[in-house]
Short mmCIF file of N, CA and C in Angstrom, two decimals:
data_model
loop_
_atom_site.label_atom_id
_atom_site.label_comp_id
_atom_site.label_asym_id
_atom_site.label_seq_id
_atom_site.Cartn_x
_atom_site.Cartn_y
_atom_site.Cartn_z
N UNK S 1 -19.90 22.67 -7.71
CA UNK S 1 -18.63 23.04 -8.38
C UNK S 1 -17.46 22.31 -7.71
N UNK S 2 -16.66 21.73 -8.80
CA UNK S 2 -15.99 20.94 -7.96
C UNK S 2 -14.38 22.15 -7.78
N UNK S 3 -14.06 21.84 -6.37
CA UNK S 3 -12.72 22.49 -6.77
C UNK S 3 -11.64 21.60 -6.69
N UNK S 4 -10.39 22.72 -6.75
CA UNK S 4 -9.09 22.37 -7.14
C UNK S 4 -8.85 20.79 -6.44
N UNK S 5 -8.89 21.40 -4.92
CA UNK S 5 -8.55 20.28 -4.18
C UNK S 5 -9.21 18.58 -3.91
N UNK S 6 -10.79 19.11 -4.86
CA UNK S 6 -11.58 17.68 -4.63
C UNK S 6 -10.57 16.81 -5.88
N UNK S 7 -10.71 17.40 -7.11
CA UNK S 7 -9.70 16.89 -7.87
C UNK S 7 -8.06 16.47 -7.62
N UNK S 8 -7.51 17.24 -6.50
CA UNK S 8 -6.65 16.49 -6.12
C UNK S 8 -6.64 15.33 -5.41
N UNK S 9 -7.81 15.21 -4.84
CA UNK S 9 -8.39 14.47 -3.70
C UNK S 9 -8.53 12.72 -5.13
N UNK S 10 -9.56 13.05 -5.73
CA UNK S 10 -9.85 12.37 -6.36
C UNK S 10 -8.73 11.46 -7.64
N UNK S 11 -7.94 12.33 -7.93
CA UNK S 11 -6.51 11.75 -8.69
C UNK S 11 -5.66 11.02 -7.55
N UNK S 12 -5.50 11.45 -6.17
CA UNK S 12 -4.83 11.00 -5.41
C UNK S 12 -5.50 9.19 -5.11
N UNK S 13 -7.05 9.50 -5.11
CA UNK S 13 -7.95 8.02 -4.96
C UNK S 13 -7.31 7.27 -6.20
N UNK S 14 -7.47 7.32 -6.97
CA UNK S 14 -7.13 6.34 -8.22
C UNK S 14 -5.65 6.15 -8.10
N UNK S 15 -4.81 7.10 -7.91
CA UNK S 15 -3.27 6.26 -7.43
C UNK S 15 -3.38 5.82 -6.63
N UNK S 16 -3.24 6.14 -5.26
CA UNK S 16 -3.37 5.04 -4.15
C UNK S 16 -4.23 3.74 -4.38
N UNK S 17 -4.91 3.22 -5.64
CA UNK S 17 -6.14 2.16 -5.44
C UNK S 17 -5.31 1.42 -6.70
N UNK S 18 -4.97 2.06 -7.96
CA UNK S 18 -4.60 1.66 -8.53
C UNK S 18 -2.90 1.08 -8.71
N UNK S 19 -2.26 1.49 -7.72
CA UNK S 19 -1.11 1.34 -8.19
C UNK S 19 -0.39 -0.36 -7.37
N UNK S 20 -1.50 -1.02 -6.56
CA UNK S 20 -1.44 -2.52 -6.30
C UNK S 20 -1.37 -3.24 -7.31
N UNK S 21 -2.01 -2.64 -8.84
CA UNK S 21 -2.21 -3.13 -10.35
C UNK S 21 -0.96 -4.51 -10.46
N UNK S 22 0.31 -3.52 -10.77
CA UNK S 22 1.20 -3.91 -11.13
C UNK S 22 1.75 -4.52 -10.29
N UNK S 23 1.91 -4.39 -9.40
CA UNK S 23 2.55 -5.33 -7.96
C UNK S 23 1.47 -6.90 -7.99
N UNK S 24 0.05 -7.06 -8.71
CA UNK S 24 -0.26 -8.16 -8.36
C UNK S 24 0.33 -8.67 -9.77
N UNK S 25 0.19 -8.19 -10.69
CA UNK S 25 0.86 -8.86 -12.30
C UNK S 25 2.22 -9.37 -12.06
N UNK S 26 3.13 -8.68 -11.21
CA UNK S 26 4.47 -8.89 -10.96
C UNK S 26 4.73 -10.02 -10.13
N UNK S 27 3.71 -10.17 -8.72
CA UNK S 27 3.61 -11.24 -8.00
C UNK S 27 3.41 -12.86 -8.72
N UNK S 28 2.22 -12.28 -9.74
CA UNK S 28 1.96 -13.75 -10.37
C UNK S 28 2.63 -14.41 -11.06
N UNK S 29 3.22 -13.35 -12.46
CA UNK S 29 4.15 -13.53 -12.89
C UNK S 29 5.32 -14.51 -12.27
N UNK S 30 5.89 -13.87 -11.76
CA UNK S 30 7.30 -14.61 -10.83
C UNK S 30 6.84 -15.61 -9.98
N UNK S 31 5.30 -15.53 -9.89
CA UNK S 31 4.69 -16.83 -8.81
C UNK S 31 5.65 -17.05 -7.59
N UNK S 32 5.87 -15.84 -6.95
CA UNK S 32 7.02 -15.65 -5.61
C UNK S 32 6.02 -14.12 -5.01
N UNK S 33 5.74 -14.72 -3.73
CA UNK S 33 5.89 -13.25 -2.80
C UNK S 33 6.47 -13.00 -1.91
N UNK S 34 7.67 -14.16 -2.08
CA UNK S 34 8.66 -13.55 -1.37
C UNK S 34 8.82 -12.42 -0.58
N UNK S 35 9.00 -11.12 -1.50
CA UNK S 35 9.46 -10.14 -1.16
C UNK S 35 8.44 -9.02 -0.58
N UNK S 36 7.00 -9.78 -0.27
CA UNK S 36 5.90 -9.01 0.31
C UNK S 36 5.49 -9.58 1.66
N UNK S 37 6.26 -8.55 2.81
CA UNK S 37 5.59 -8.89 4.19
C UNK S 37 4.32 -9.35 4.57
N UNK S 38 3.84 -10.27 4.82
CA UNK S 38 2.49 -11.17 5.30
C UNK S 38 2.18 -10.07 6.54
N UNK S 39 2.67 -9.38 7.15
CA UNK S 39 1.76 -8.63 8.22
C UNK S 39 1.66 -6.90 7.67
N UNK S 40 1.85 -6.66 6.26
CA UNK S 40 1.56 -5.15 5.74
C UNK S 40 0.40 -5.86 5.01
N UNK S 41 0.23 -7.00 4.44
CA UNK S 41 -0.70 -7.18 3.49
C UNK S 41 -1.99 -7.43 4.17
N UNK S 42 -1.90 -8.19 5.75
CA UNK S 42 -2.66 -8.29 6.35
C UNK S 42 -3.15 -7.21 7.05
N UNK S 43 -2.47 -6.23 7.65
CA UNK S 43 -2.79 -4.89 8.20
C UNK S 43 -3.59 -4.23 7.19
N UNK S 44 -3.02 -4.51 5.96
CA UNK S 44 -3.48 -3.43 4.77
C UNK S 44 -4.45 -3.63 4.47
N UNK S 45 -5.38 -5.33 4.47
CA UNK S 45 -6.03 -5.43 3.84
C UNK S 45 -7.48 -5.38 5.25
N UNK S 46 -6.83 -5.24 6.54
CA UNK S 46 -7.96 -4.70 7.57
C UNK S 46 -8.40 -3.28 7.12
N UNK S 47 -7.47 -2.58 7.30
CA UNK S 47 -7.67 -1.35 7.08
C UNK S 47 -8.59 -0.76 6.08
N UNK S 48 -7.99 -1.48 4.52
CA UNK S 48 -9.06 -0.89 3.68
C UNK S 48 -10.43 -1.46 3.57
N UNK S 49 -10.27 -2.95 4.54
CA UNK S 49 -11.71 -3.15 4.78
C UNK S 49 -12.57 -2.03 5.65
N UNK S 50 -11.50 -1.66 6.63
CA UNK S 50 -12.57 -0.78 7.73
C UNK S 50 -12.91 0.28 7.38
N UNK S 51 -12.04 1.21 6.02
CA UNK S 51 -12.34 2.06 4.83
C UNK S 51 -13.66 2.03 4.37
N UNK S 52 -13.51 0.88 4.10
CA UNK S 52 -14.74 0.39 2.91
C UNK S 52 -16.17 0.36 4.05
N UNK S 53 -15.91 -0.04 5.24
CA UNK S 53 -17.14 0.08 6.14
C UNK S 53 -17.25 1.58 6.17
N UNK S 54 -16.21 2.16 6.68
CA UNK S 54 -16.48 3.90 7.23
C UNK S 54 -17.47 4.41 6.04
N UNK S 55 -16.60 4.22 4.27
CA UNK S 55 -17.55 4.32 3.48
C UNK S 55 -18.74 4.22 3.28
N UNK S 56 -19.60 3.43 3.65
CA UNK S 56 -20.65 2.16 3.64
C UNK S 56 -21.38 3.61 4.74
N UNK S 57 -21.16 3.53 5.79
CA UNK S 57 -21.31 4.33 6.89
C UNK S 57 -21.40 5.66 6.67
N UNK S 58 -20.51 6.51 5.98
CA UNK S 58 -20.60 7.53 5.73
C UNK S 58 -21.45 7.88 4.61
N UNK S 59 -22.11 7.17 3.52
CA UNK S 59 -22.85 6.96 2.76
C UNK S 59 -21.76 7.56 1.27
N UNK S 60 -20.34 7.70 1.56
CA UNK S 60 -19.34 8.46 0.57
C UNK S 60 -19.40 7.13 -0.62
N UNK S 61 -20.02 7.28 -1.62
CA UNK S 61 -19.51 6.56 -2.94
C UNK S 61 -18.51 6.64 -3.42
N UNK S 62 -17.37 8.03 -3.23
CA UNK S 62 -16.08 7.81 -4.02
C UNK S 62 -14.91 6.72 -2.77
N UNK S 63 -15.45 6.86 -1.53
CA UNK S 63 -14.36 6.02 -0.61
C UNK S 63 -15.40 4.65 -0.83
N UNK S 64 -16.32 4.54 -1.21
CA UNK S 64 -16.64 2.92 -1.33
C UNK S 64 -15.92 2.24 -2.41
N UNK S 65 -16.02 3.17 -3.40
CA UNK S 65 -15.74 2.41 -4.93
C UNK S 65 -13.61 2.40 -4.54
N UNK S 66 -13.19 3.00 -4.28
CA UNK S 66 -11.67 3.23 -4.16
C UNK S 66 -11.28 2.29 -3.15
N UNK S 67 -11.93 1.75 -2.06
CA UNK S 67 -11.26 1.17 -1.01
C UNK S 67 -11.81 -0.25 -1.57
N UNK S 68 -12.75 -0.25 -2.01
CA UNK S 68 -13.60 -1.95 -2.62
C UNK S 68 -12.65 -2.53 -3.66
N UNK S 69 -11.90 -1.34 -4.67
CA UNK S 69 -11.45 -2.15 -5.65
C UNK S 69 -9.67 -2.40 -5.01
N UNK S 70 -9.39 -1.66 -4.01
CA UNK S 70 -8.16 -1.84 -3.42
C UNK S 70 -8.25 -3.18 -2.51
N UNK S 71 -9.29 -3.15 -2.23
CA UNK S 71 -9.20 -4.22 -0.99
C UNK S 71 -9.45 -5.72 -2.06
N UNK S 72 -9.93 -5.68 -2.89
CA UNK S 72 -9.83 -6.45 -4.01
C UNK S 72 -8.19 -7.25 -4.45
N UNK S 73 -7.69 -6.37 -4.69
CA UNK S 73 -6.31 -6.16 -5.35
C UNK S 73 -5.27 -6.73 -4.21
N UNK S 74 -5.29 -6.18 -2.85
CA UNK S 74 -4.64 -6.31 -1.72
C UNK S 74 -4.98 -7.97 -1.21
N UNK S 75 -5.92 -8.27 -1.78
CA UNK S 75 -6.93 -9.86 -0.79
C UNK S 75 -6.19 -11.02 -2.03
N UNK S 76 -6.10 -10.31 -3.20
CA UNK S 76 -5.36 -11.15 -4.23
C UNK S 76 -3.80 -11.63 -3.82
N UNK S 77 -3.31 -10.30 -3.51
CA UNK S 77 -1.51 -10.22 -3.02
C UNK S 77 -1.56 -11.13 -1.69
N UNK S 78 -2.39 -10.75 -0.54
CA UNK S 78 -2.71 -11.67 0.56
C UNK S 78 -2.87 -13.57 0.11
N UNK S 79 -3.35 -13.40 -0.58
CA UNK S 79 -4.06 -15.00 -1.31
C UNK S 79 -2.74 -15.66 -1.99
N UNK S 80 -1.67 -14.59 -2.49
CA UNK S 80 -0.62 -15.53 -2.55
C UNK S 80 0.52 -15.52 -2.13
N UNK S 81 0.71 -14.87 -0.88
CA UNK S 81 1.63 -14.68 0.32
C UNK S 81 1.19 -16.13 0.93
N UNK S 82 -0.24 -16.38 1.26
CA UNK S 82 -0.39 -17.38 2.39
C UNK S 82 -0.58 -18.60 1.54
N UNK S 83 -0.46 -18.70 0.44
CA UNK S 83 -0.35 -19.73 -0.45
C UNK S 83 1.45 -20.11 -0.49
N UNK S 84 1.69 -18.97 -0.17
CA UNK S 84 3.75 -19.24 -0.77
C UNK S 84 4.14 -19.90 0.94
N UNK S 85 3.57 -19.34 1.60
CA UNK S 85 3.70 -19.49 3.30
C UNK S 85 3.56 -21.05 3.24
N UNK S 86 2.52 -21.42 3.01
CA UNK S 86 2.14 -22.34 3.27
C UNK S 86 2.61 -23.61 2.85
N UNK S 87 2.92 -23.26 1.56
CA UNK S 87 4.13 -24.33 0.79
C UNK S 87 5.45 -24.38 0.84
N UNK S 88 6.00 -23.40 2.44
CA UNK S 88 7.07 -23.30 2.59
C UNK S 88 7.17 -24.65 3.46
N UNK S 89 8.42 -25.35 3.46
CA UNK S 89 9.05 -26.76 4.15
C UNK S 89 9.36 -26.04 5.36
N UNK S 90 8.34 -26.11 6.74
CA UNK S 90 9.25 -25.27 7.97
C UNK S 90 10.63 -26.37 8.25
N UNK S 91 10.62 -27.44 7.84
CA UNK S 91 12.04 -28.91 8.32
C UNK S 91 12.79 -28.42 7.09
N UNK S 92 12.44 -27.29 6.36
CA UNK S 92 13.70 -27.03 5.09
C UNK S 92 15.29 -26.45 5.72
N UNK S 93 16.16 -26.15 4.96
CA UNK S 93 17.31 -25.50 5.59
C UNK S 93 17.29 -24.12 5.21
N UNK Y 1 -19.12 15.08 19.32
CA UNK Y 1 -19.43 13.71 19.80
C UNK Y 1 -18.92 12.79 18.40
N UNK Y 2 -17.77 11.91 18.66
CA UNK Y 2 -17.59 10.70 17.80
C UNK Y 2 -18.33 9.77 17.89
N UNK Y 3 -18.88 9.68 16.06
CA UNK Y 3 -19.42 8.53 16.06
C UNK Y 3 -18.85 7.20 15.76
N UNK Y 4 -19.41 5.80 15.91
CA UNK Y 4 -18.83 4.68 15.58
C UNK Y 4 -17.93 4.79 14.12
N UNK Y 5 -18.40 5.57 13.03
CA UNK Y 5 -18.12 5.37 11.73
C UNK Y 5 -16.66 6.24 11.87
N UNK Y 6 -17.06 7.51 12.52
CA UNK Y 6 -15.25 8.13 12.92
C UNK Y 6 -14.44 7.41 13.39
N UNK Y 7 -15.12 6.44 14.37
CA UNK Y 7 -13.82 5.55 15.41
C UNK Y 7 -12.92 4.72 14.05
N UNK Y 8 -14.16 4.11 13.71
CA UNK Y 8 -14.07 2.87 12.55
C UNK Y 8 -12.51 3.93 11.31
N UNK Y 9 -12.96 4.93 10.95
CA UNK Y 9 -12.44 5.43 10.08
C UNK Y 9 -10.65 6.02 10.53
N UNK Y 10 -10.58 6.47 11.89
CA UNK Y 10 -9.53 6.63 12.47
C UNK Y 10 -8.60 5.07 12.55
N UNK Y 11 -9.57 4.09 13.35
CA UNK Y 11 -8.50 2.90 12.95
C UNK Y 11 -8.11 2.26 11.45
N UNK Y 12 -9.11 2.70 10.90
CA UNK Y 12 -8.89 2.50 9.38
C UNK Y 12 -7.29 3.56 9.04
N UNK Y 13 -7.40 4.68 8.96
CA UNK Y 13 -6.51 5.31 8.84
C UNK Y 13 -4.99 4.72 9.63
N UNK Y 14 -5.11 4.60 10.65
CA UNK Y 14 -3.57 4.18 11.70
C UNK Y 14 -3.31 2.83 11.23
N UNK Y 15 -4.04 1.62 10.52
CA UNK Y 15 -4.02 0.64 10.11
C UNK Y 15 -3.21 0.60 8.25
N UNK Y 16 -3.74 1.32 7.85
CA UNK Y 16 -3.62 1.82 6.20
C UNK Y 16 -2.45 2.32 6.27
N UNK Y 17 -1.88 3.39 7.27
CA UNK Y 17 -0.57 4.21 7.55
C UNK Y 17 0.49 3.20 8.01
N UNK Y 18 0.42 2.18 8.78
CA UNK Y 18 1.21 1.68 10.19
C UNK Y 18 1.61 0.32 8.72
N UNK Y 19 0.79 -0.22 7.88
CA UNK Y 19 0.61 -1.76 7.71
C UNK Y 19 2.18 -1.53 6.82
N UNK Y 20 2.91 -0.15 6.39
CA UNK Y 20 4.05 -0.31 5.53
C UNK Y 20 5.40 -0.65 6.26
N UNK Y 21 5.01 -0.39 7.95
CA UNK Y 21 6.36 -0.51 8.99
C UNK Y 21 7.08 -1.76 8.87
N UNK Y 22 5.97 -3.02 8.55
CA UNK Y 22 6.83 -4.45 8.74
C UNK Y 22 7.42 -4.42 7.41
N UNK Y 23 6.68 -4.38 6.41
CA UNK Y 23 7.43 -3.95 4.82
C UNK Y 23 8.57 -3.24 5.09
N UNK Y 24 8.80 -1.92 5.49
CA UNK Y 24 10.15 -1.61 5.20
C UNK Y 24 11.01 -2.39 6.64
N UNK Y 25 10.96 -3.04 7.53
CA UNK Y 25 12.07 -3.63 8.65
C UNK Y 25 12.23 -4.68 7.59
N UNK Y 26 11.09 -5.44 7.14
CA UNK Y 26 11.47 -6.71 5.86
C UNK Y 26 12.55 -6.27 4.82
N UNK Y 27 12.24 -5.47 4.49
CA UNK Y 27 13.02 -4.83 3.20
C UNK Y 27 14.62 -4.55 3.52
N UNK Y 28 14.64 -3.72 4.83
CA UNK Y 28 16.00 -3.50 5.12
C UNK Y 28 16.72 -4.58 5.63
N UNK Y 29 15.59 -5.75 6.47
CA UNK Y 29 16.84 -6.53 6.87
C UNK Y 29 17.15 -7.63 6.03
N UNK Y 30 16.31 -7.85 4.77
CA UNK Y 30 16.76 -8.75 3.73
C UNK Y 30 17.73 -8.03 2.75
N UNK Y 31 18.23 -6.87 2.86
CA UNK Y 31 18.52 -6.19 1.74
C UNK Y 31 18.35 -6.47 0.27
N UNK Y 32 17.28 -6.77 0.17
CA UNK Y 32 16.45 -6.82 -1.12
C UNK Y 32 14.63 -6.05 -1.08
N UNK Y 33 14.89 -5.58 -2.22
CA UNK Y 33 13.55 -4.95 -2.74
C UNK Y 33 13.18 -5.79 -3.82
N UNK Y 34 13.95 -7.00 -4.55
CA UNK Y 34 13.25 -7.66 -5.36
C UNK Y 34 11.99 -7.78 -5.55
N UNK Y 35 11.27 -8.22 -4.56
CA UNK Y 35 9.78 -8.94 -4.76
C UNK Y 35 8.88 -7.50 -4.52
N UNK Y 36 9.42 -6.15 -4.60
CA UNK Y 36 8.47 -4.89 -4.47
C UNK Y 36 8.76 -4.49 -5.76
N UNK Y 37 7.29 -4.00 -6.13
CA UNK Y 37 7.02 -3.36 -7.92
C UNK Y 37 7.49 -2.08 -7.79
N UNK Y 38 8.01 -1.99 -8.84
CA UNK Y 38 9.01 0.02 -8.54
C UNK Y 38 7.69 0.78 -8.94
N UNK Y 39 7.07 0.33 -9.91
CA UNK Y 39 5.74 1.21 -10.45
C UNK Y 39 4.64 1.29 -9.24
N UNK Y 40 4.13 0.51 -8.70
CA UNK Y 40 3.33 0.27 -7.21
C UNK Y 40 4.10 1.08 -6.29
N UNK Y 41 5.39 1.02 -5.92
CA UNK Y 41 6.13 1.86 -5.13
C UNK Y 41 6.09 3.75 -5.71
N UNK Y 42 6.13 4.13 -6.83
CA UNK Y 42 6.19 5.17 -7.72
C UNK Y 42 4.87 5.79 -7.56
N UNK Y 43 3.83 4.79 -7.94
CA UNK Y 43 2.17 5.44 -8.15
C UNK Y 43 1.71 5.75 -6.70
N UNK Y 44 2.09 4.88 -5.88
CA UNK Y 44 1.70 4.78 -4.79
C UNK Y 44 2.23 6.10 -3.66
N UNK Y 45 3.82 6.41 -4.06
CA UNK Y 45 4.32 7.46 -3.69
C UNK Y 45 3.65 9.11 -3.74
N UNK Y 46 3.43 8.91 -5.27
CA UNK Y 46 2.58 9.94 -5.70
C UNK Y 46 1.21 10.19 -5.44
N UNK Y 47 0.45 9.15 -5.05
CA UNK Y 47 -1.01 9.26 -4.66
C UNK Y 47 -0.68 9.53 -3.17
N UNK Y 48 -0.06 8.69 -2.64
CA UNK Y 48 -0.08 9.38 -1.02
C UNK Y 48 0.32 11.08 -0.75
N UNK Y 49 1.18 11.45 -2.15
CA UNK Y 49 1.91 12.84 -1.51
C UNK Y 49 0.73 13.41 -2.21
N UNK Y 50 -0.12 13.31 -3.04
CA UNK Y 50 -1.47 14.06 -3.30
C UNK Y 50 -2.49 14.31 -2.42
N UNK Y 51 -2.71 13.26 -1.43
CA UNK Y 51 -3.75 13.25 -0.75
C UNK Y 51 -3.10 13.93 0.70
N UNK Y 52 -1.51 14.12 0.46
CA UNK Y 52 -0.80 14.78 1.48
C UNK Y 52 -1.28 16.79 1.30
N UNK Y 53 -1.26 16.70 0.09
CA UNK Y 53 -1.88 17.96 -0.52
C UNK Y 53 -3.17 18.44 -0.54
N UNK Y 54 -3.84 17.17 -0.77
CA UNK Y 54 -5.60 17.47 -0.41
C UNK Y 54 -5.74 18.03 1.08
N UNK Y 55 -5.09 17.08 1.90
CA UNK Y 55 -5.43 17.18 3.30
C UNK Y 55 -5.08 18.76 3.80
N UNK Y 56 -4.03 19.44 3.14
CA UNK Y 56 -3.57 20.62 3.42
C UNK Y 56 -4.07 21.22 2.99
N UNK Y 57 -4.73 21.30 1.73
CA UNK Y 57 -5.62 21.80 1.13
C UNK Y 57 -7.31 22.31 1.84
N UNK Y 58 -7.56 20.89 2.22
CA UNK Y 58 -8.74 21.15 2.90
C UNK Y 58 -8.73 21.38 4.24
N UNK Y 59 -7.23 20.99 4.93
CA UNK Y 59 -7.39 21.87 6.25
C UNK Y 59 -7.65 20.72 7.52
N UNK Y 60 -7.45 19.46 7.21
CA UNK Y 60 -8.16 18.40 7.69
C UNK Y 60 -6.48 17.35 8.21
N UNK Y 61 -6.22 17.80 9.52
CA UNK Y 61 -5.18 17.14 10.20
C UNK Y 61 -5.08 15.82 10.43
N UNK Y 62 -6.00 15.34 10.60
CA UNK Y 62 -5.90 13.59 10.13
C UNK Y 62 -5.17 12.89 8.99
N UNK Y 63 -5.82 13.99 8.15
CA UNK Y 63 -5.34 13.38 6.65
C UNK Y 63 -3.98 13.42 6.15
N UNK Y 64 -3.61 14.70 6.86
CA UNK Y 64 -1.75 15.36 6.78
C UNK Y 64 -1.36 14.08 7.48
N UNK Y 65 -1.19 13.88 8.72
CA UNK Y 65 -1.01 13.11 9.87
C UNK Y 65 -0.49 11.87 8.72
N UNK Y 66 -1.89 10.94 8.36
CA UNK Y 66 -2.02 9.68 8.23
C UNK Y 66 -1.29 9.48 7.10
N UNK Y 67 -1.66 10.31 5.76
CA UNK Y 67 -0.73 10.43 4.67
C UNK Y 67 1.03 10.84 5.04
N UNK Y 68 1.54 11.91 5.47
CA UNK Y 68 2.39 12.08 5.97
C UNK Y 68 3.17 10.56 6.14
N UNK Y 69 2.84 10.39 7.02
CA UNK Y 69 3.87 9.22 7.99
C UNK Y 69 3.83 7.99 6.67
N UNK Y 70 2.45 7.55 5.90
CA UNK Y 70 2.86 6.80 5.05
C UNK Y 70 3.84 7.40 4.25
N UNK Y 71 3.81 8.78 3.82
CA UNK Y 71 4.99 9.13 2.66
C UNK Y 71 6.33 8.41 3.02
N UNK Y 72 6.57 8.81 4.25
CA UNK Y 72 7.55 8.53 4.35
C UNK Y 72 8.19 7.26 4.35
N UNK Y 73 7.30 6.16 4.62
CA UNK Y 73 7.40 4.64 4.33
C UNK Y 73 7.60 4.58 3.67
N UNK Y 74 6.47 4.65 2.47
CA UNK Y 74 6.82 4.35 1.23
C UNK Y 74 7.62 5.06 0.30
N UNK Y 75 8.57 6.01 0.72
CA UNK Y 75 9.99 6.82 0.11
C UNK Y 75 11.15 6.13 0.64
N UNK Y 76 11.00 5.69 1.88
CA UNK Y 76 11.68 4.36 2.44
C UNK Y 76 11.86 3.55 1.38
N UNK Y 77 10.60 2.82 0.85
CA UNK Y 77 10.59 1.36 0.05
C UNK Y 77 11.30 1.40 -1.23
N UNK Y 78 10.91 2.91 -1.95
CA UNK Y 78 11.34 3.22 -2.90
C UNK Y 78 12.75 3.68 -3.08
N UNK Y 79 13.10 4.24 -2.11
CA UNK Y 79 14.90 4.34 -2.32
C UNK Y 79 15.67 2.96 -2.04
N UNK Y 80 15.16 1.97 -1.22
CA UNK Y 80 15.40 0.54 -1.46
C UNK Y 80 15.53 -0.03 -3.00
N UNK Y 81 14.22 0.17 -3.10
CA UNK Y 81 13.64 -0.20 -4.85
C UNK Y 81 14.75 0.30 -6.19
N UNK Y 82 15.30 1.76 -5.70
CA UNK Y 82 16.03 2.44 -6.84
C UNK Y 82 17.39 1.88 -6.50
N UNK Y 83 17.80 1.95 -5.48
CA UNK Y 83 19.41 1.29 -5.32
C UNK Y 83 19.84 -0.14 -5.50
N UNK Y 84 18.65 -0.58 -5.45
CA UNK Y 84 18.22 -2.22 -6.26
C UNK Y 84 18.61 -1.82 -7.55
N UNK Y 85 17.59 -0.99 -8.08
CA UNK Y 85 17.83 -1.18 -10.05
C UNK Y 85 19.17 -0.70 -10.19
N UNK Y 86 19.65 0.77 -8.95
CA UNK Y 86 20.92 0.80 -9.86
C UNK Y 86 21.89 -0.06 -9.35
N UNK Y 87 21.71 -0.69 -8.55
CA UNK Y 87 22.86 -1.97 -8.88
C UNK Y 87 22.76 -3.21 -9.61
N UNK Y 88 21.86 -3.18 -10.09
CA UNK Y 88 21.53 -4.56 -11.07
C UNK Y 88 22.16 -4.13 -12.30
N UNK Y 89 23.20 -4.92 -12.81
CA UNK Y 89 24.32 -5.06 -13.68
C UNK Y 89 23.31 -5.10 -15.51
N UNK Y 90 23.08 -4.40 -15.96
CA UNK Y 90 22.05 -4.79 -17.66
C UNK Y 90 22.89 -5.88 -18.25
N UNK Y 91 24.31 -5.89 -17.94
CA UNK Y 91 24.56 -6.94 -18.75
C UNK Y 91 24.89 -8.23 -18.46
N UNK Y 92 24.35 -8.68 -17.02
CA UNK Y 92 24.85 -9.75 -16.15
C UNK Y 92 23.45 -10.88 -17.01
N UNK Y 93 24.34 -11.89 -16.36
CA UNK Y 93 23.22 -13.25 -17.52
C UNK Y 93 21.88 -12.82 -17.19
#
């Protein structure tokens, strides 16, 4: 029987996983990530890797599937931070 | 007795919580939220203060802890995010 709180538990998984959605559409879009710190995306995207192990480890299928498709989403936003980095002119003004 | 998968899951947690700190010092000292999605900031708000509820729910101080301290980041990012839109002019070019 599931209760109240697994369902909160579980609505809370799909926002927290899903809501990178729109932040990567927005990134591409504008083809700027400017405005996304290179050391939250990198922290972020350890973390929900080490998620995704604890998962793996804990044998939990709902923290595998939630941290796999976040860390997905997060490795995308990462992929074009160090792409914008990289094509920055450091001899620019 | 902690096992490896707890250790793993605790740094997972302080990593997932901590990775929003350089995001908001970025945010405040550019004074721009441009390049942050208000909807990602919004969903994201709301899934963390859920799982702020689960954790209280189920009684499980880690989870208050780790969620907690992100709320508050990311209510940080988001009152950035809103004083952005309301100063953006609808009828400027």
């Amino acid at each position: 029987m599931t209760s109240l709180f697994d369902l909160i538990g579980l609505v809370a998984a799909a926002l927290t996983t899903f809501a990178f959605l729109p932040q990567v559409i927005q990134t591409w879009r504008s083809r700027s990530a400017a405005g996304l710190n290179f050391a939250m995306l990198l922290v972020l995207a350890t973390g929900v890797f080490l998620w995704l192990v604890y998962g793996i480890g804990a044998g939990q299928l709902p923290v595998i599937l939630a941290n796999g498709a976040t860390l997905v989403l997060v490795l995308i936003l990462l992929g074009f931070k160090t792409r914008d980095l990289l094509r920055r002119d450091p001899l620019a003004p």
